[in-house]
XYZ file of C-alpha atoms in Angstrom:
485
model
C -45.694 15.464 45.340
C -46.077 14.149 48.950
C -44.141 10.564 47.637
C -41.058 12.451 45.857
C -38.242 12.747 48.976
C -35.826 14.452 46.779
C -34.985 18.215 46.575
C -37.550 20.017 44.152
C -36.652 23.473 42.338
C -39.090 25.162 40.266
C -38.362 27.637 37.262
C -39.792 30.464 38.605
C -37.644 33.072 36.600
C -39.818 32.608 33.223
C -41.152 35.828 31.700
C -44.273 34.635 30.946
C -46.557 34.980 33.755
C -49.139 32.834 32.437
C -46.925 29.846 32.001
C -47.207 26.669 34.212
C -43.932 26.098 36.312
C -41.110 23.302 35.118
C -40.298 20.625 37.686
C -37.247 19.353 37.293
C -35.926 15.812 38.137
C -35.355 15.755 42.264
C -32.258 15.691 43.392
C -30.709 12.614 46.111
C -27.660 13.309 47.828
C -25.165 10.628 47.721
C -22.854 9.985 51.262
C -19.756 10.694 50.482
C -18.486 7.331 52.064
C -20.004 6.031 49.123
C -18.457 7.999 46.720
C -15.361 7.653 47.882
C -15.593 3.443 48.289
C -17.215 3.785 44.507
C -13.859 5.378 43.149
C -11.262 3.319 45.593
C -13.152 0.124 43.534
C -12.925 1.417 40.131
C -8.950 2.138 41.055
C -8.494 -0.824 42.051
C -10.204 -2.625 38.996
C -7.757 -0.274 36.663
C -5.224 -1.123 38.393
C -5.890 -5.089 37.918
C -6.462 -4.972 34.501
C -3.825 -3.107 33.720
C -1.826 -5.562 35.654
C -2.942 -8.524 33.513
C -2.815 -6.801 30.052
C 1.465 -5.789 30.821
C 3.270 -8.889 32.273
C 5.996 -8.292 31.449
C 6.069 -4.909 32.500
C 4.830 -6.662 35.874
C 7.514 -8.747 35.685
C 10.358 -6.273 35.419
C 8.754 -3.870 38.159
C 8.794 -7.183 40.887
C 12.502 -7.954 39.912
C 13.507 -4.099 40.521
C 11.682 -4.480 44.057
C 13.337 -7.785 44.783
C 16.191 -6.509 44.316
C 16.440 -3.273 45.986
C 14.920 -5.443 48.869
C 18.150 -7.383 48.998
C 20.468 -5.189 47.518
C 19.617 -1.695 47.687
C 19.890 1.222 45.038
C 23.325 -0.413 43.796
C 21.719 -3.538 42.734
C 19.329 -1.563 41.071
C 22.263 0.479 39.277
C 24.068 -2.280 38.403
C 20.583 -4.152 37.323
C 20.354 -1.162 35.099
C 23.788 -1.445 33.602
C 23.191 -5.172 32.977
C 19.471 -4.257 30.692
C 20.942 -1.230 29.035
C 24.414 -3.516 27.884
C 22.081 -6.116 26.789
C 19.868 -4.274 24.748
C 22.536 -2.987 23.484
C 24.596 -5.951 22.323
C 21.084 -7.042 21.218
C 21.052 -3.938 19.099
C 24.086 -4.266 17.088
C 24.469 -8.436 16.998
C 20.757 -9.328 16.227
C 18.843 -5.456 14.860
C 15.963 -7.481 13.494
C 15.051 -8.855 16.637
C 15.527 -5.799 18.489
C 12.941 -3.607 16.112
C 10.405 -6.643 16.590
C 10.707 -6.536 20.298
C 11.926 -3.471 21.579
C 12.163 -0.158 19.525
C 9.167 -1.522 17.437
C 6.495 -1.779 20.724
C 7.581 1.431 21.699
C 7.707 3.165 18.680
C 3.788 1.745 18.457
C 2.732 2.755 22.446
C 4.904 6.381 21.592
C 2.585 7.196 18.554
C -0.623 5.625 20.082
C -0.399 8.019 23.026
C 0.354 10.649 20.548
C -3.032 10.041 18.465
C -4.296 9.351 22.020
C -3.504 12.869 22.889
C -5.123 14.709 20.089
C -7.820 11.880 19.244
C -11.233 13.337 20.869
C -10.988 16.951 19.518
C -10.006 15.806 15.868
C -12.762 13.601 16.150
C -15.241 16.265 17.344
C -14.179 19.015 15.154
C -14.070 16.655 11.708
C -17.345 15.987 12.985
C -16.900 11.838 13.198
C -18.739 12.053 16.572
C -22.220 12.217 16.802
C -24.210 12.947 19.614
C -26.718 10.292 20.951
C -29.100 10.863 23.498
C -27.396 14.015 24.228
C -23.649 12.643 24.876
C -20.914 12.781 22.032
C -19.954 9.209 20.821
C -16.180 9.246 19.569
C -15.315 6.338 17.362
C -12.466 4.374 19.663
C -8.864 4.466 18.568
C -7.265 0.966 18.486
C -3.599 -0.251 17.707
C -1.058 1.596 16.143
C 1.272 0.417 14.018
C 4.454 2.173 12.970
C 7.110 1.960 9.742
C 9.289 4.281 8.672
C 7.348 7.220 6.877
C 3.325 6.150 7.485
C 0.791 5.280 10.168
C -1.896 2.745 10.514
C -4.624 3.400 13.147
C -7.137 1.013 13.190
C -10.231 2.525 14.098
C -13.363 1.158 15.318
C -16.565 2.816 14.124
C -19.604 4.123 15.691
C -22.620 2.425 14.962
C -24.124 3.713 11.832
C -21.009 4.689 10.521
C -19.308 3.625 7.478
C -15.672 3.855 5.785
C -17.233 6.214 3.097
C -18.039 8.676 5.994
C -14.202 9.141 7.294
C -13.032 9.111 3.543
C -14.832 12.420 3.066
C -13.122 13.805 5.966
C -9.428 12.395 5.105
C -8.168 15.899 4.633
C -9.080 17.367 7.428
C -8.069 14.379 9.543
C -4.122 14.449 8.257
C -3.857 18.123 9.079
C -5.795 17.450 12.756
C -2.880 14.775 13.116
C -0.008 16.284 11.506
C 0.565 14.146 8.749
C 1.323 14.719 4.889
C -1.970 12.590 3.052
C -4.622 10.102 5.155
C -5.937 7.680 3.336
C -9.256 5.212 4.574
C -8.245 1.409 4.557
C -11.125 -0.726 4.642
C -10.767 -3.529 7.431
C -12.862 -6.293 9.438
C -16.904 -4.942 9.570
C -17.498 -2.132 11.953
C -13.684 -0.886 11.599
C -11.193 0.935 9.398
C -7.459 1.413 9.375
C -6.248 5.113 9.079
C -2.928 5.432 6.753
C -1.572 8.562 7.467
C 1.441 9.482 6.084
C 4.311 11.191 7.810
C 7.453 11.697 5.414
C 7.269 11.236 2.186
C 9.471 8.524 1.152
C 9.107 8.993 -2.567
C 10.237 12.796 -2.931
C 13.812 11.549 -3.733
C 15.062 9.728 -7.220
C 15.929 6.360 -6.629
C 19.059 5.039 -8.616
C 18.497 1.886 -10.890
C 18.688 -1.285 -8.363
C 21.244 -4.152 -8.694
C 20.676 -7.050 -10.384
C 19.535 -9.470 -8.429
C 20.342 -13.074 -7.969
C 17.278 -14.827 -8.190
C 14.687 -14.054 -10.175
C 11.356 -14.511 -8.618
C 8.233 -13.850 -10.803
C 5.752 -13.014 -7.317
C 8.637 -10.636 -6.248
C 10.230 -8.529 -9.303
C 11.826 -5.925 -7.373
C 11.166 -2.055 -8.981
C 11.206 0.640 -6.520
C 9.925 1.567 -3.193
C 6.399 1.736 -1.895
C 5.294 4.716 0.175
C 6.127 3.824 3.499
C 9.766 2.703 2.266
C 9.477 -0.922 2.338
C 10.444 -2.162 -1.116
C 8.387 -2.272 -3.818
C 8.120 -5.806 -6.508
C 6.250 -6.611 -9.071
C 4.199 -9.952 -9.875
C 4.281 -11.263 -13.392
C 3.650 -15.161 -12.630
C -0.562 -15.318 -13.281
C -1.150 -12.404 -13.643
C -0.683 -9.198 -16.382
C 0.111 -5.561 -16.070
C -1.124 -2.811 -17.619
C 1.053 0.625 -16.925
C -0.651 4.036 -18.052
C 0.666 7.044 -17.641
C 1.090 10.534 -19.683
C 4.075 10.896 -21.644
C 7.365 11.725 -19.110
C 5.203 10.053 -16.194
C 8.344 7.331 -15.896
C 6.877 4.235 -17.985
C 9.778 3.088 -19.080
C 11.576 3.038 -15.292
C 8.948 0.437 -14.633
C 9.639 -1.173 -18.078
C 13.116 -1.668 -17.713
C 13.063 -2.332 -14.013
C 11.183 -5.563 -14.718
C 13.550 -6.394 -17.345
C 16.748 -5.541 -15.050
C 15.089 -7.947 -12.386
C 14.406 -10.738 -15.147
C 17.976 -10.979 -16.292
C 19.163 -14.168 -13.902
C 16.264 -15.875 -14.896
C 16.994 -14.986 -18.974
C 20.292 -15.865 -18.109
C 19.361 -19.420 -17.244
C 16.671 -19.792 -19.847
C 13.527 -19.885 -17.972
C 12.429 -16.312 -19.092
C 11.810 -15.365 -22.727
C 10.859 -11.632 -23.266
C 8.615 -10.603 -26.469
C 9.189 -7.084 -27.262
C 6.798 -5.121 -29.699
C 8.327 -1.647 -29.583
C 5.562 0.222 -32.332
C 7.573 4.021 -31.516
C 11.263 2.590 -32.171
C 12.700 4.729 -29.091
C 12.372 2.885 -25.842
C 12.839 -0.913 -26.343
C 15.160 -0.698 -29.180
C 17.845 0.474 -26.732
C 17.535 -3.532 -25.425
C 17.533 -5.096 -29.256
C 20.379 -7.117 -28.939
C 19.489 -7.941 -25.201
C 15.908 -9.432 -26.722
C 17.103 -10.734 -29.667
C 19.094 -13.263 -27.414
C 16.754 -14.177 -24.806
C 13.573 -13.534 -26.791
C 12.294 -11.440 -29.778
C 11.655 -8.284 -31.411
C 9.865 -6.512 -33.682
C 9.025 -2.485 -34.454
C 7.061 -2.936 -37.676
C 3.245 -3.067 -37.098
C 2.994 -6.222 -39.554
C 6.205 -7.529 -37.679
C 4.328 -7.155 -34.114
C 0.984 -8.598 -35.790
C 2.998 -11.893 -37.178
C 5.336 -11.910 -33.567
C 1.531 -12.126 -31.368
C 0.117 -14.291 -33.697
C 3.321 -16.737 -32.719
C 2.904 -16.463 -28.984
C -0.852 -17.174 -29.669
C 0.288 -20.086 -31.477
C 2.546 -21.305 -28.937
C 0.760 -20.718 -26.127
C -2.534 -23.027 -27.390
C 0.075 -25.598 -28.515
C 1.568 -25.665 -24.387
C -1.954 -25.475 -23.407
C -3.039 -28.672 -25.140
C -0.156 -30.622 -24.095
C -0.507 -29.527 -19.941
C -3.948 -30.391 -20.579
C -5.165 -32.637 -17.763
C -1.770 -33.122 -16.468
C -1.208 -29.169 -14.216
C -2.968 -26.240 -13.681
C -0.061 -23.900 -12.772
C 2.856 -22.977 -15.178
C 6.758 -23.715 -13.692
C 9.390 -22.100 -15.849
C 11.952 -25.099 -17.186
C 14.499 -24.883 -19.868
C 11.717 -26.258 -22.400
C 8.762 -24.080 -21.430
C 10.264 -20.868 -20.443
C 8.028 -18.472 -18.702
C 7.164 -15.998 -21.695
C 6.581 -12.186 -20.721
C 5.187 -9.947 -24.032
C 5.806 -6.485 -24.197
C 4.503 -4.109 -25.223
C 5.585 -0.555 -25.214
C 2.732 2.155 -26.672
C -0.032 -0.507 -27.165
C -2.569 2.334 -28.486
C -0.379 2.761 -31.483
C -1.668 -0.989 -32.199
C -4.488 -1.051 -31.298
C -6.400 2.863 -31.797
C -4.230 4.907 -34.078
C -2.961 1.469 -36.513
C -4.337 3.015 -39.903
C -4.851 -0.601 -41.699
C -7.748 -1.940 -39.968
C -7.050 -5.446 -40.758
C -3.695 -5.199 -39.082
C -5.553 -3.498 -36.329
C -7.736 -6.445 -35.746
C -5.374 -9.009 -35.675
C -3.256 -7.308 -33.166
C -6.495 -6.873 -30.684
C -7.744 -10.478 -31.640
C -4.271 -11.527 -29.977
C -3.719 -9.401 -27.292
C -7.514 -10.351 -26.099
C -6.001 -14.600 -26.640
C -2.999 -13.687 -24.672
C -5.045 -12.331 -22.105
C -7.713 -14.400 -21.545
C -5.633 -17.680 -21.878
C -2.149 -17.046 -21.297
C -2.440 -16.502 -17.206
C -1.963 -20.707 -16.754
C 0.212 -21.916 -18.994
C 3.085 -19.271 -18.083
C 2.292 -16.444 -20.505
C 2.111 -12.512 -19.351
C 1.536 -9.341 -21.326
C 3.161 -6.141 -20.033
C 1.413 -3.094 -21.670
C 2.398 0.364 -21.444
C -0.110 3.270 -22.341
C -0.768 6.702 -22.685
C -4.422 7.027 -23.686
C -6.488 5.393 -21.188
C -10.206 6.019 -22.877
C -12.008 2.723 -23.419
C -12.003 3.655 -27.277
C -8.127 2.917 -26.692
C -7.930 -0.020 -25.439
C -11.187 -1.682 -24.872
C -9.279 -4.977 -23.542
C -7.953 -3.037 -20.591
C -10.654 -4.613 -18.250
C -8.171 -8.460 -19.122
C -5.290 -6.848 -17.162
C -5.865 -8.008 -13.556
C -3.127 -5.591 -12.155
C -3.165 -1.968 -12.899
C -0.641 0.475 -12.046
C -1.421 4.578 -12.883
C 1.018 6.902 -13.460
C 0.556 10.887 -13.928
C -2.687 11.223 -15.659
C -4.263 14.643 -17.148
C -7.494 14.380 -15.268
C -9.368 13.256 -12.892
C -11.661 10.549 -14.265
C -9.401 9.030 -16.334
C -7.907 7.511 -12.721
C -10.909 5.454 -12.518
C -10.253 4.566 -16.044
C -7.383 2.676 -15.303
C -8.122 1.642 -12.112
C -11.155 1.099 -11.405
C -14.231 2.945 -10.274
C -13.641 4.521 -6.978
C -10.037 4.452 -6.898
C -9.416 7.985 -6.698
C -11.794 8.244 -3.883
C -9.396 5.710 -1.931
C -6.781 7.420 -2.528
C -5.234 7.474 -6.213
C -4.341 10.786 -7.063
C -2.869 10.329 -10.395
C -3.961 13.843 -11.465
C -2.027 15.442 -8.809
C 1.597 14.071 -9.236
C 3.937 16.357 -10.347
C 4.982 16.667 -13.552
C 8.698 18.228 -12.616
C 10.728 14.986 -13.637
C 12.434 14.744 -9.951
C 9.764 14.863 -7.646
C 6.708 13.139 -10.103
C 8.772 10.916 -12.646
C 7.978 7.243 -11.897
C 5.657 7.626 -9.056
C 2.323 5.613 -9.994
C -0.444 4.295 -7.964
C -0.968 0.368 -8.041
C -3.963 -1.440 -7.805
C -3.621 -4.894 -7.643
C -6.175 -7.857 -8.632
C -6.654 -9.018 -4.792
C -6.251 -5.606 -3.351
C -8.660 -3.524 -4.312
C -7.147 -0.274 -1.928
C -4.269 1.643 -4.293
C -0.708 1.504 -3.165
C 1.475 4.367 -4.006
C 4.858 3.468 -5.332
C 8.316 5.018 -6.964
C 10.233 2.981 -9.381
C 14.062 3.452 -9.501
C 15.064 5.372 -12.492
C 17.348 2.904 -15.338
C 19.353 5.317 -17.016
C 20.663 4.835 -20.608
C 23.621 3.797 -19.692
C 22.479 0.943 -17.095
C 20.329 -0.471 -20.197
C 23.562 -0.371 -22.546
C 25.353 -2.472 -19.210
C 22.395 -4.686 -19.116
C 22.671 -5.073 -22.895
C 26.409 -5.622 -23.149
C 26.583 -8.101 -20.585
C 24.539 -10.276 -21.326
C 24.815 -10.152 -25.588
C 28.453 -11.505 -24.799
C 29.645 -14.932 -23.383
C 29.204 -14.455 -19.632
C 29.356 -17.125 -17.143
C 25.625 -17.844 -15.553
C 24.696 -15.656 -12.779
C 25.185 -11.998 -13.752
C 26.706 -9.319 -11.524
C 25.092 -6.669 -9.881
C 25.114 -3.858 -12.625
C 25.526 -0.158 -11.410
C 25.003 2.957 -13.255
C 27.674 2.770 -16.266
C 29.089 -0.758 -15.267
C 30.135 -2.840 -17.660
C 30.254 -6.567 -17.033
């Protein structure tokens, strides 16, 4: 004890009078010089870096001090003046370059310092940070980036922590934050991106969308995606199962894609196969795919009409043998979308067996071959139970409507999609608020996207009909609710 220089304090209030005393660690007294040089360093190293990370906040603060040098507080009004009339004329001649460099930056720094704000005790109480070696380890909030109804906060994790771990605790985190639903984005190793959702930008109806000019088959525009960027379809490489209960809004997506095909039947480049087995949804379109396509209702119709786009497909894929590996629509090789609307009436509840199982035998062709050579089944479904439709697994992209329980969300799309986020159980069934909103899950993207497809009345699919089943000039209008062209 004669070596130790610091101040020693025993515990000499213990109740047990037989019990050896507790040193505890001595205690040096730091000069106070020293403290205070310690913190006049560390302000001045805050102060540099923050210097170097805004420059052109650094910028801006030594032209306002030049000139109020020179000019006093009028320069600096009139200064003023001159930004705000600029970012103004900015505003109103050129908005997309003002949300990229002005209201989009602060929108970003406003709701960073928000999360900032509120970041360590939501952290702490949705127990996401652990204590090590006796001193709480938050995870560390990184960038923020802003739309219009959602949030993405990328997150970096503590060590030993995975995704799976702030997925259990999604609840608690959107109400800790304020928002409507969080969902867990998996990103780069060691992080995640938090997608909390502010307004719901799918609780109103969307009217059926104009027709639009170009067709493109990576971009079929059908709705709006959650945070209320638009939402489009890809049918080039690719096919699309839709499942949903009945009154979930299949046909909105349906007719959508056929809306946003027209230019492109117009022109010839787009031929659309339509098995409609139930005689109600597609057969308000006959005339429509009689002209740019075909159509049959009769199960022994739909059989023979498959068996032809097998036919045709193998006979395209033996002549672009050797010569391309992608499809490009032309005039003689039209890009060829089947559809089918309640493909469980062909291939679980078809009574003749034989028919049965030369309906599946194509579908599985189409499938499995039809991706290069410019060929896509659509398939709509109620049922989504393997016995079904055991081809389901040939559909690369899956979008979920309303479903009746819980696992059959994984049925559709995959195991583990509810857990990221797919509530398909939980839409609504009240047609206004539930009707067309699904959950997409995409080949390359294996997080689910929640989406709302605009609703195509009856009378926008007798427009669509009508116009084009009489001689129109190429290049359709843009059809509105009970247009006529």
């Amino acid at each position: 004890m004669r070596n130790v220089t610091g101040e020693q304090f025993a515990q000499v209030d213990d109740p047990d009078p037989f019990a050896s005393p507790v040193w505890r660690s001595p205690v040096y007294r730091t000069p106070e010089p020293v403290i205070l040089l310690m913190q006049l360093a560390r302000l001045v190293a805050r102060l540099a870096w923050f210097v170097l990370r805004h420059p052109l906040l650094d910028a801006l603060a030594g032209l306002v001090a030049l000139v109020w040098l020179h000019a006093g507080w009028p320069g600096v009004a009139v200064l003023a003046a001159v930004v705000v009339s600029g970012l103004t004329v900015l505003r109103l001649a050129w908005p997309d370059w003002f949300a990229r460099l002005v209201s989009g930056p602060a929108r970003n720094r406003w709701r960073w310092w928000f999360y900032r704000r509120h970041w360590h005790a939501v952290m702490t109480i949705a127990r996401l940070a652990p204590l090590y070696r006796g001193r709480v380890v938050v995870p560390l909030l990184g960038k923020v980036a802003v739309t219009g109804c959602t949030d993405r906060v990328s997150v970096r994790l503590v060590s030993g922590q995975s995704p799976a771990d702030f997925a259990a605790r999604a609840e608690g985190l959107a109400h800790g934050f304020g928002a409507h639903l969080c969902r867990v984005r998996t990103g780069r190793p060691g992080a995640v991106v938090l997608e909390l959702v502010r307004r719901d930008a799918l609780a109103e109806p969307m009217l059926a969308l104009p027709v639009p000019d170009i067709t493109d088959l990576r971009a079929l525009p059908v709705g709006r995606r959650e945070d209320g960027s638009p939402f489009a379809v890809r049918l080039a490489g690719t096919h699309l199962l839709i499942a949903g209960a009945t009154g979930a809004g299949k046909g909105s997506y349906v007719w959508g894609l056929v809306r946003a095909l027209l230019p492109a039947m117009a022109a010839g480049l787009v031929r659309i196969w339509a098995c409609d087995p139930k005689l109600m949804e597609l057969a308000f379109g006959r005339g429509l795919f009689d002209r740019y396509g075909r159509y049959a209702a009769d199960p022994g119709d739909i059989a023979d009409l498959l068996e032809a786009a097998v036919g045709e497909m193998q006979a395209r894929a033996r002549r672009f043998a050797g010569k391309q590996r992608d499809h490009a629509p032309t005039a003689e090789h039209p890009f060829v979308v089947v559809l089918v609307d309640e493909i469980a009436f062909l291939t679980a509840y078809q009574a003749d067996r034989k028919l049965k199982e030369r309906i599946l035998a194509a579908l599985a062709t189409l499938t499995t071959q039809g991706r290069a050579v410019g060929y896509c089944v659509v398939a709509a479904l109620q049922d989504p139970r393997r016995e079904v439709l055991n081809i389901r697994n040939l559909f690369p992209d899956k979008m979920a409507l309303r479903l009746d329980e819980p696992s059959q969300v994984d049925m559709v799309l995959g195991d583990g999609a509810r857990d990221r986020g797919a509530f398909c159980d939980e839409i609504s069934a009240d047609p206004r608020t539930g009707a067309g909103v699904a959950y997409v899950r995409l080949e390359a993207a294996p997080d689910p996207v929640r989406v709302r497809a605009a609703f195509v009345s009856d009378d926008d699919i007798r427009a669509m009909t009508i116009a084009c089943t009489t001689d129109v000039p190429a290049g359709l209008p843009a059809l509105t609710a009970g247009e006529v062209a």
